[in-house]
Short mmCIF file of C-alpha atoms in Angstrom, two decimals:
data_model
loop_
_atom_site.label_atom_id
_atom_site.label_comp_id
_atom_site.label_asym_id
_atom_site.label_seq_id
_atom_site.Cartn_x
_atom_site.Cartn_y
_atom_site.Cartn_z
CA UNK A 1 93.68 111.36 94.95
CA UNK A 2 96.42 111.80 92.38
CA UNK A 3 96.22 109.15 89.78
CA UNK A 4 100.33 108.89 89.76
CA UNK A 5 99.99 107.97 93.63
CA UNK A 6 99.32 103.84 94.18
CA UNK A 7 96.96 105.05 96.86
CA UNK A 8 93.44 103.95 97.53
CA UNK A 9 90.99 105.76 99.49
CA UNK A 10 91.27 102.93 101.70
CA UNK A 11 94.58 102.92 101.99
CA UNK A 12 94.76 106.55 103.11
CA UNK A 13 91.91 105.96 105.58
CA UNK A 14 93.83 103.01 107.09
CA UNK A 15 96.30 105.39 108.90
CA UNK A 16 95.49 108.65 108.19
CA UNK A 17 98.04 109.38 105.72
CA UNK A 18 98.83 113.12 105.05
CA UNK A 19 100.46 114.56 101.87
CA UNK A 20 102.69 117.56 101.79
CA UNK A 21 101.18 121.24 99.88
CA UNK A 22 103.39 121.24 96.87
CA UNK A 23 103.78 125.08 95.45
CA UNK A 24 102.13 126.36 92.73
CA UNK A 25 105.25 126.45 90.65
CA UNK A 26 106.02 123.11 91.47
CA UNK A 27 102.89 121.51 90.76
CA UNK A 28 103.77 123.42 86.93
CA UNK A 29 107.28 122.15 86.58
CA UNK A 30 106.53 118.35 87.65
CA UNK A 31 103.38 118.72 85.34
CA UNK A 32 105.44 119.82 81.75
CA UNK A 33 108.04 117.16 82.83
CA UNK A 34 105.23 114.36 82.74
CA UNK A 35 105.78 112.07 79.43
CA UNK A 36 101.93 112.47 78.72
CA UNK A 37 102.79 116.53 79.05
CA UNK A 38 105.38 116.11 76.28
CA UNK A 39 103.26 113.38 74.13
CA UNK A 40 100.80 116.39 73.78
CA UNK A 41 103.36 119.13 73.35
CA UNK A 42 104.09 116.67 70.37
CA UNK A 43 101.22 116.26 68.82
CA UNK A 44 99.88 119.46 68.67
CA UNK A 45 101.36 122.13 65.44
CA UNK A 46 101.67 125.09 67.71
CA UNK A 47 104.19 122.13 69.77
CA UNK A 48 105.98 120.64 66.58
CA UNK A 49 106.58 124.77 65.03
CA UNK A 50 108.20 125.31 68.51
CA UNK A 51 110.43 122.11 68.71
CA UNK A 52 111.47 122.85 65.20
CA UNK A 53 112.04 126.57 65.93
CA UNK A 54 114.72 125.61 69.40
CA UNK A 55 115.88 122.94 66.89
CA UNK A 56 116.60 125.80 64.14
CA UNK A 57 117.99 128.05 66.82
CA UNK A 58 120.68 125.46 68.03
CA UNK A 59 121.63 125.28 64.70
CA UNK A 60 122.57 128.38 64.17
CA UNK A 61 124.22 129.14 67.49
CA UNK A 62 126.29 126.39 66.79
CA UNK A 63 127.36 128.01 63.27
CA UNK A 64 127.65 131.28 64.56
CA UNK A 65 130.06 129.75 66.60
CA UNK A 66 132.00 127.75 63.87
CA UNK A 67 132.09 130.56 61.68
CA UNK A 68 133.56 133.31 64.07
CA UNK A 69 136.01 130.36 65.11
CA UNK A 70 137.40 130.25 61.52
CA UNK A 71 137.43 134.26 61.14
CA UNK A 72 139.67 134.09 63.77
CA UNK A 73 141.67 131.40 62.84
CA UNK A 74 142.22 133.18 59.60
CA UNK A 75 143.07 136.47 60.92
CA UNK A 76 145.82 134.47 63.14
CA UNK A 77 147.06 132.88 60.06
CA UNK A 78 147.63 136.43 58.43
CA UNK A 79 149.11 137.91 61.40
CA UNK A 80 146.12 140.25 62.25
CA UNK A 81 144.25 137.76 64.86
CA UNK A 82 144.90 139.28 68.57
CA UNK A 83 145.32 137.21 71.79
CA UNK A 84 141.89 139.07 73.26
CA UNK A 85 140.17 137.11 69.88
CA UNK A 86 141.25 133.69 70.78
CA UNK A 87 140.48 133.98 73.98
CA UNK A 88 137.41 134.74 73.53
CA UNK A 89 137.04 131.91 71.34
CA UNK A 90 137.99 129.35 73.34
CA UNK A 91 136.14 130.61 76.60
CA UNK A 92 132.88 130.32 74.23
CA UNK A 93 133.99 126.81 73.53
CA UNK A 94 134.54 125.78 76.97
CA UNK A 95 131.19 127.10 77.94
CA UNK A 96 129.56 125.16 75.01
CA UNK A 97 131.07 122.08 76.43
CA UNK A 98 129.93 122.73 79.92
CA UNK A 99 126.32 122.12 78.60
CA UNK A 100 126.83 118.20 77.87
CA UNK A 101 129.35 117.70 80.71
CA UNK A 102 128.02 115.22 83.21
CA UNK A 103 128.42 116.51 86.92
CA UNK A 104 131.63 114.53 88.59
CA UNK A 105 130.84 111.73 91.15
CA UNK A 106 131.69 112.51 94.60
CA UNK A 107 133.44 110.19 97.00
CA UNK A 108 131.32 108.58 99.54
CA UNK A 109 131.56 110.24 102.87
CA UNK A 110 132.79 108.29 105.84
CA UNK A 111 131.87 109.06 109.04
CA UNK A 112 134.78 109.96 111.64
CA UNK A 113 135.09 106.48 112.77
CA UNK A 114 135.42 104.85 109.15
CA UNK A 115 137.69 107.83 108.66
CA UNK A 116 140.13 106.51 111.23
CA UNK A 117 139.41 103.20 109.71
CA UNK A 118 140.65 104.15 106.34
CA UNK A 119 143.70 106.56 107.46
CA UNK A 120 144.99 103.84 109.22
CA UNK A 121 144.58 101.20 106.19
CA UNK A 122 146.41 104.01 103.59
CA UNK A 123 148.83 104.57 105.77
CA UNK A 124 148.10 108.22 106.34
CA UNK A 125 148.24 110.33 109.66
CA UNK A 126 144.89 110.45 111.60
CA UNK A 127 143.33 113.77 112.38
CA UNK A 128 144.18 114.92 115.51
CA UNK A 129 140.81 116.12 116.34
CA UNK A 130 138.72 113.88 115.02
CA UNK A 131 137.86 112.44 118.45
CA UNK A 132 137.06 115.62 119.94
CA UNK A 133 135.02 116.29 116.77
CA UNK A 134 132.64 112.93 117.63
CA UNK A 135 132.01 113.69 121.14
CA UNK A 136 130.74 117.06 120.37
CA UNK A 137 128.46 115.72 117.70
CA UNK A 138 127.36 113.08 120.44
CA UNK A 139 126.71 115.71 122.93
CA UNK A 140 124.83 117.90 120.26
CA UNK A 141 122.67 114.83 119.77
CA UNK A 142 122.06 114.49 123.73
CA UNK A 143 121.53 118.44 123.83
CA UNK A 144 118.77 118.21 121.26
CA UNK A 145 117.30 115.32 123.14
CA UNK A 146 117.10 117.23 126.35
CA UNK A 147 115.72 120.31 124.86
CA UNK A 148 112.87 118.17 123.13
CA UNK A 149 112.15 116.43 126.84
CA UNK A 150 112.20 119.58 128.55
CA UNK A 151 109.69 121.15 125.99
CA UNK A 152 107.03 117.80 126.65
CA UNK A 153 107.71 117.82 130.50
CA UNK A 154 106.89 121.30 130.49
CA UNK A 155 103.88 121.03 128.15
CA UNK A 156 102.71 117.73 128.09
CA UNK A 157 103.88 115.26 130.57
CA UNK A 158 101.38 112.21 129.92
CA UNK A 159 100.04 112.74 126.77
CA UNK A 160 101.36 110.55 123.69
CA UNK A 161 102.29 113.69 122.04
CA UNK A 162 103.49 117.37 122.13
CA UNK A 163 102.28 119.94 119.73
CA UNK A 164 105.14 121.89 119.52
CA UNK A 165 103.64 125.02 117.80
CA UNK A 166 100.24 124.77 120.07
CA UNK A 167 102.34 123.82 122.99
CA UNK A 168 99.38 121.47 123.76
CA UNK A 169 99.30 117.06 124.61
CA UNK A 170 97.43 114.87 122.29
CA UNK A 171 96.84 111.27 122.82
CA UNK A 172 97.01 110.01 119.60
CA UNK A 173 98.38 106.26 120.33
CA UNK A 174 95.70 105.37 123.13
CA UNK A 175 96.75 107.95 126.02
CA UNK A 176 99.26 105.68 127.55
CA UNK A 177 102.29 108.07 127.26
CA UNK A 178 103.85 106.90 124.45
CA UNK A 179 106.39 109.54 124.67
CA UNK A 180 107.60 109.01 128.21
CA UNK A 181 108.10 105.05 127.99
CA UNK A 182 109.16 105.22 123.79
CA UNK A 183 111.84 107.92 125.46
CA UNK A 184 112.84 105.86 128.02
CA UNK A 185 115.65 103.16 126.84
CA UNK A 186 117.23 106.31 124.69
CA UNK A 187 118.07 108.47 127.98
CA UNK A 188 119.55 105.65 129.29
CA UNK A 189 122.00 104.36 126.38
CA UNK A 190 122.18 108.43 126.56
CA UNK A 191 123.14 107.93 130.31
CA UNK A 192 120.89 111.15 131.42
CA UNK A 193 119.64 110.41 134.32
CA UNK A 194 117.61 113.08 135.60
CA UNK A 195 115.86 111.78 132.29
CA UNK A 196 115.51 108.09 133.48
CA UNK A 197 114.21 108.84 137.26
CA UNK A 198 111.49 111.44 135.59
CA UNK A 199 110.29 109.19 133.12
CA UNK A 200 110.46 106.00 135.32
CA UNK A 201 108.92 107.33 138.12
CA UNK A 202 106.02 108.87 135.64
CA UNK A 203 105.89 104.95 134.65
CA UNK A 204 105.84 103.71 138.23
CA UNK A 205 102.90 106.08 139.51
CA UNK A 206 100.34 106.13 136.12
CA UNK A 207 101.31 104.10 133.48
CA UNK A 208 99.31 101.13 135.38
CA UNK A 209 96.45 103.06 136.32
CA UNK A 210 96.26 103.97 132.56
CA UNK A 211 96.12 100.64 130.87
CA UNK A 212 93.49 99.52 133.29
CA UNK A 213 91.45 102.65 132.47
CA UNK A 214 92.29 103.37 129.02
CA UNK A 215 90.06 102.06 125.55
CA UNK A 216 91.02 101.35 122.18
CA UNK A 217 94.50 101.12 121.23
CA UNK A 218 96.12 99.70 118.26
CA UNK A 219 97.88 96.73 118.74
CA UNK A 220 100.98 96.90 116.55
CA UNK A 221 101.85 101.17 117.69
CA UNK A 222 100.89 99.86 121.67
CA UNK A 223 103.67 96.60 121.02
CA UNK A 224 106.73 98.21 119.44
CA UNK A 225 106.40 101.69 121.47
CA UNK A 226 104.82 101.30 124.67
CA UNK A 227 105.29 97.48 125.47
CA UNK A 228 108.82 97.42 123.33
CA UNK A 229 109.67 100.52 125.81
CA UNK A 230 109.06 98.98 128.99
CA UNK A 231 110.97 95.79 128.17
CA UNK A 232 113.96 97.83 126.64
CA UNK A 233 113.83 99.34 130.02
CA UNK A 234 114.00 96.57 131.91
CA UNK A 235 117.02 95.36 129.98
CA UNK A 236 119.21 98.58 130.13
CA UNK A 237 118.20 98.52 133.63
CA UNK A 238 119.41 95.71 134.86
CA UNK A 239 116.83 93.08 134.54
CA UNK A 240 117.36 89.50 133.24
CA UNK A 241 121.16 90.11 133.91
CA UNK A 242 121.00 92.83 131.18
CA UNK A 243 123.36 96.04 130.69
CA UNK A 244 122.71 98.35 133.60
CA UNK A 245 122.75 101.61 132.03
CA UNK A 246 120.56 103.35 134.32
CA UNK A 247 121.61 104.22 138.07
CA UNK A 248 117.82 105.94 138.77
CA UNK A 249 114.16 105.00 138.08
CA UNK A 250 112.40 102.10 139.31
CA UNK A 251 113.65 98.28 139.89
CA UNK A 252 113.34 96.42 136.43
CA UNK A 253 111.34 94.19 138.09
CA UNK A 254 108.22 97.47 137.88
CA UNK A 255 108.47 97.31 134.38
CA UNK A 256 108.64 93.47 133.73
CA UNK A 257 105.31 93.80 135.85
CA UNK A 258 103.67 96.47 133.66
CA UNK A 259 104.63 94.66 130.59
CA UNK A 260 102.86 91.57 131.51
CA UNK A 261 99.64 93.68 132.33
CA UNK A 262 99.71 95.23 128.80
CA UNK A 263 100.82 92.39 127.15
CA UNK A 264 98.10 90.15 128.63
CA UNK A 265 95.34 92.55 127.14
CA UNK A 266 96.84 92.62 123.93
CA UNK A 267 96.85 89.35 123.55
CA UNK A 268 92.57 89.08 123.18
CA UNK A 269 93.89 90.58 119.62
CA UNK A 270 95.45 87.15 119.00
CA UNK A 271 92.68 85.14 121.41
CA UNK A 272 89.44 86.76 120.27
CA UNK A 273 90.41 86.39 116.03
CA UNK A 274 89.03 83.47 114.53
CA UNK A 275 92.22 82.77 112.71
CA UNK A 276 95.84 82.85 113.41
CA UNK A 277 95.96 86.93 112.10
CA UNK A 278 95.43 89.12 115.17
CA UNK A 279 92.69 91.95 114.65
CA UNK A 280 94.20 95.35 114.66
CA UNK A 281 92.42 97.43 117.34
CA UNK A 282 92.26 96.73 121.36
CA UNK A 283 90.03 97.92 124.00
CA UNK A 284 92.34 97.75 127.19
CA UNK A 285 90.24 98.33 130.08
CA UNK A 286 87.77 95.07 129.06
CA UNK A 287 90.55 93.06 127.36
CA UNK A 288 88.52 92.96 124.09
CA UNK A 289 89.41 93.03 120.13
CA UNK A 290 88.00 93.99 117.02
CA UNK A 291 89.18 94.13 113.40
CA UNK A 292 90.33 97.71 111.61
CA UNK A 293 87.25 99.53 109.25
CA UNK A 294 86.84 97.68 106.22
CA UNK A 295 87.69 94.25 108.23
CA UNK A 296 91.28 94.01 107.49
CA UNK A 297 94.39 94.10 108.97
CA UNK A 298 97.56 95.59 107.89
CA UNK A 299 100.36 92.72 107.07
CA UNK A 300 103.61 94.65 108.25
CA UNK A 301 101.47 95.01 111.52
CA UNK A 302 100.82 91.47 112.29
CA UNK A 303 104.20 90.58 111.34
CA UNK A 304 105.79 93.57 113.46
CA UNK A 305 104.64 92.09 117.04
CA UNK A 306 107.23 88.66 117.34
CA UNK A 307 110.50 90.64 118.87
CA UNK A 308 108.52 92.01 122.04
CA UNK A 309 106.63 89.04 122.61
CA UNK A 310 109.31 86.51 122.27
CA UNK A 311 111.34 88.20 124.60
CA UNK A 312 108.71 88.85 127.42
CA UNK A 313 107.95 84.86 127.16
CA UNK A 314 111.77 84.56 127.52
CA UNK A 315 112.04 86.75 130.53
CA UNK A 316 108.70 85.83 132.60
CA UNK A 317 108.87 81.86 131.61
CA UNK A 318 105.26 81.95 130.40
CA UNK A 319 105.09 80.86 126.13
CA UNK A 320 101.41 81.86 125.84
CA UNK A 321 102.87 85.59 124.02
CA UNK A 322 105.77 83.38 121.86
CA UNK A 323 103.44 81.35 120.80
CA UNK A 324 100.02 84.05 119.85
CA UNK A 325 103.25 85.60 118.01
CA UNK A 326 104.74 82.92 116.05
CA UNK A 327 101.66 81.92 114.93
CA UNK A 328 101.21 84.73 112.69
CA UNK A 329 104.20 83.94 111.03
CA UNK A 330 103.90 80.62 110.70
CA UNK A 331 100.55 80.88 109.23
CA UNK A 332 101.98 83.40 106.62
CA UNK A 333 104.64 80.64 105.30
CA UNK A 334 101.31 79.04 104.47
CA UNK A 335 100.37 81.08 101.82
CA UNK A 336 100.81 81.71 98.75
CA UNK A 337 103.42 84.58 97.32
CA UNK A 338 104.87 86.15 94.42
CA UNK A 339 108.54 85.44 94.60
CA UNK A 340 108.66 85.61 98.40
CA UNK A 341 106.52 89.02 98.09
CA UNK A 342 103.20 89.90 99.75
CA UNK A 343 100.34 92.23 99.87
CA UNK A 344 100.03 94.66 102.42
CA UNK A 345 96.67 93.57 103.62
CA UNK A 346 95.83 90.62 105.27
CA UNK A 347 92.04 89.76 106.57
CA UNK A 348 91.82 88.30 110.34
CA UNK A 349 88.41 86.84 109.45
CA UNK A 350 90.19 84.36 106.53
CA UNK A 351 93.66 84.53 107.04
CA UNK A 352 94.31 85.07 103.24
CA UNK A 353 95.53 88.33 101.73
CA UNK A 354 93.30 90.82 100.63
CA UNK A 355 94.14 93.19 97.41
CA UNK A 356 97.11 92.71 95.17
CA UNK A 357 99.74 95.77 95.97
CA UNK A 358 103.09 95.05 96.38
CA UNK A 359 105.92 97.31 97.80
CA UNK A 360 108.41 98.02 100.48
CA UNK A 361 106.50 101.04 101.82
CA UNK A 362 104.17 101.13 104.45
CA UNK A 363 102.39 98.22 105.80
CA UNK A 364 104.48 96.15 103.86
CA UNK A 365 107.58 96.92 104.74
CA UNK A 366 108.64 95.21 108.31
CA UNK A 367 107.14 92.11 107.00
CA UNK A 368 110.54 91.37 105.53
CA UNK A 369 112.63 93.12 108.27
CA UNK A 370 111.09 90.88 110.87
CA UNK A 371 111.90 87.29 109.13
CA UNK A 372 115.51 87.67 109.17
CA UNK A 373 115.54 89.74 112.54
CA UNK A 374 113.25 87.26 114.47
CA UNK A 375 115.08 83.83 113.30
CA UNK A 376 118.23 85.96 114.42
CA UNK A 377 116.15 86.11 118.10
CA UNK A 378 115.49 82.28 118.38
CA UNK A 379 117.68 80.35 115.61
CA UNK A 380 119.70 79.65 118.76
CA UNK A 381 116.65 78.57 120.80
CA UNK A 382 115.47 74.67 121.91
CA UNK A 383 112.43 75.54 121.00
CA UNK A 384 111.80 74.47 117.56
CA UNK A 385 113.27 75.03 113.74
CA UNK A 386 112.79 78.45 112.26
CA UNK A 387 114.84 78.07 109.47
CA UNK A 388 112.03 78.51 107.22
CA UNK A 389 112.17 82.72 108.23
CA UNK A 390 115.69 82.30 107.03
CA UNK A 391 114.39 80.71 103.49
CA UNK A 392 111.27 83.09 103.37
CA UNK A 393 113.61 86.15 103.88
CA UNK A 394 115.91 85.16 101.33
CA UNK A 395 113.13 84.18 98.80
CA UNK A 396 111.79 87.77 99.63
CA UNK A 397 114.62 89.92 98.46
CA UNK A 398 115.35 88.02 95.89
CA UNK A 399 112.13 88.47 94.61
CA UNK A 400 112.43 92.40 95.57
CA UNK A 401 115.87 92.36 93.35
CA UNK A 402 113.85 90.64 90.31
CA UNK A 403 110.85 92.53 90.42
CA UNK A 404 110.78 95.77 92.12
CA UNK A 405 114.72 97.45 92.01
CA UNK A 406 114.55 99.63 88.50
CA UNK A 407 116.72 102.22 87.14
CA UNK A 408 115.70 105.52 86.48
CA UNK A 409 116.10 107.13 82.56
CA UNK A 410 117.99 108.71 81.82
CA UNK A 411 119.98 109.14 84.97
CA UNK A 412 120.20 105.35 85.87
CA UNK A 413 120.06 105.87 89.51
CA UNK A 414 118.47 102.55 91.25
CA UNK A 415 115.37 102.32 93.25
CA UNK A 416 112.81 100.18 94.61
CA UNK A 417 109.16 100.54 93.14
CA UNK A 418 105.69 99.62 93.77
CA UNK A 419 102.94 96.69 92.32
CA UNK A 420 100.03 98.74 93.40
CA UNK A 421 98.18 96.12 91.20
CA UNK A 422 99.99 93.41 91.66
CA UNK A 423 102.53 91.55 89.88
CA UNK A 424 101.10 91.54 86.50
CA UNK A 425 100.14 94.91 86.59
CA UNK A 426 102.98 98.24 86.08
CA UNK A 427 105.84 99.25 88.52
CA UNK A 428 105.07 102.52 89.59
CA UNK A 429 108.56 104.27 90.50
CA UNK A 430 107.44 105.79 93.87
CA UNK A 431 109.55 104.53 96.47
CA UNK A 432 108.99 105.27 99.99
CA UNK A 433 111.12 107.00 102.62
CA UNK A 434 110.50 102.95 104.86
#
């Protein structure tokens, strides 16, 4: 691994991470702009001849310049100096200037509905097509969502994934469909329903028979995709007095049904762990759990499960998934952090954080997008005070603000960087695209 990457080993095997091939001429420019490339250039006499020979050569450029700027001026002074002279003068100077000229800031750009927004607030007329203009960007969005569902009916109906250059289905997430039911609630908001009665008749006929058949799965990608799906469809559907986008597919009471199945076997993640931190992997078909390789457990994961099973208690009357949920986070208020931050590993078998990195990246990042969006689920609840989300949310970003957000040199643009050994340890500036 690259030494300028926070990565461990571990860490890559956790989830498989893949880097991008970087050029051969990039992997030379991003090495001479290193500091440790420049420290050497430096040190070295061949380096310090060549600095002072650019050096030397600026110099006289800039004299060559001076001094053909005062022939001039002389020869206007005597009336010999031409117009074509001056000219030429004064383009070289502008071009000299162009070197140190910063680039101008742009204006933000507002999308067509903050356009009408601020037309209407300066007083100036509104477009007359801007309307037109969003509804075909909307329908280009829809187009390029039918086109991709055509492509996995037609290739991989079933399978958790479509390899679109192979034109062959993977199962990478368990081989429950992950792509029919995670596609689901979008063709409805999308109102395609040719979509809808596909998908939720796909989800009526096999999606059963598969979780009572299927073996591992990991717990946090089977919650927000598969179980998240089904009870996003059985909202927009009509269920629980919901919004009823969707005139086809199954009654929501199908997927409320299939939800419970799955979430009932997910929960021996929760039931089996000898502490309040679920283990990572599943094994549907026996309703059985087991930790990740190397014992741990990733903390965005745990943390990333509270939204599905909150609601599902909500809508079926039965706590047993609120509660396996809230434990988690409950337990985490428990222990101890720097400034409201956390490591991104967690072990099920002690409940205490394992390693020392830091960052918003991956498996740390919905850690701190879940406190504030789960105590926006039940701070309205009879259920109990969870307040203290509120107050570990806050705690959290302010810590993020003291400790991680930097400013690059010499550009001073801000961004948010990484404790891969902890807080006493360097910020490295890598910030993920999470």
């Amino acid at each position: 691994m690259s030494k300028s990457l926070p990565y461990s080993m571990k860490d890559v095997h956790y989830d498989n991470a893949k880097f991008r091939h970087r050029s051969l001429f990039k992997v030379i420019t991003q090495t001479l702009l290193t500091s440790n490339m420049r420290r050497e250039c430096l040190s070295c006499s061949t380096g310090k001849f060549l600095g002072l020979l650019m050096i030397f050569g600026l110099a006289c450029l800039m004299l060559t310049h001076t001094n053909k700027a005062h022939s001039v001026s002389d020869g206007l002074a005597k009336g010999i100096g031409t117009n074509e002279e001056h000219k030429e003068v004064t383009d070289v100077g502008i071009r000299f200037k162009k070197l140190f000229r910063r680039a101008p800031r742009l204006p933000p750009r507002l999308s067509p509905d903050e356009k009408i927004i601020h037309h209407n607030f300066t007083g100036k007329l509104n477009e007359p097509n801007v309307e037109e203009q969003w509804k075909a960007r909307q329908q280009n969005v829809k187009d390029a969502f039918t086109h991709a569902w055509s492509g996995y009916k037609k290739f991989a109906m079933g399978y958790d994934e479509l390899m679109p250059v192979s034109r062959l289905g993977v199962d990478g997430l368990g081989g429950l469909g992950a792509t029919v039911v995670d596609a689901l609630d979008t063709a409805m908001i999308m109102g395609l329903d040719e979509v809808v009665s596909e998908a939720g008749s796909w989800i009526e006929s096999h999606l059963l028979d598969r979780i009572r058949q299927k073996g591992q799965v990991n717990l946090f990608e089977t919650t927000i995709r598969v179980l998240g799906g089904l009870l996003s469809a059985y909202h927009l559907s009509g269920g629980d007095q919901g919004m009823t986008l969707a005139q086809k597919g199954p009654k929501p009471t199908i997927y409320l049904d299939i939800a419970k199945n799955l979430a009932d076997r997910l929960l021996s993640a929760f039931t089996s762990s000898p502490t309040a931190i679920p283990f990572s992997d599943v094994v549907l078909r026996d309703s059985s759990a087991h930790s990740a390789p190397g014992g741990l457990s990733s903390t965005s994961e745990v943390s990333t499960l509270q939204l599905e099973f909150n609601y599902l208690s909500a809508i079926s009357g039965d706590p047993k998934y609120s509660t396996e949920g809230m434990k988690v986070l409950a337990h985490l208020k428990t222990l101890p952090k720097t400034e409201g931050l956390v490591p991104i590993y967690i072990s099920p078998h002690s409940g205490e954080f394992s390693g020392e990195n830091i960052r918003l990246g991956s498996r740390g990042d919905s850690y701190y997008e879940y406190l504030i969006k789960v105590w926006l689920q039940l701070r309205d609840t009879q259920d109990g005070n969870f307040t203290y989300l509120h107050d570990m949310y806050e705690e959290a970003m302010r810590g993020v603000k003291h400790m991680l957000v930097q400013k690059s040199i010499p550009s001073e643009l801000v961004f948010v960087g990484e404790l891969p050994v902890g807080p006493k340890g360097y910020l490295s500036p890598k910030m993920d695209h999470l």
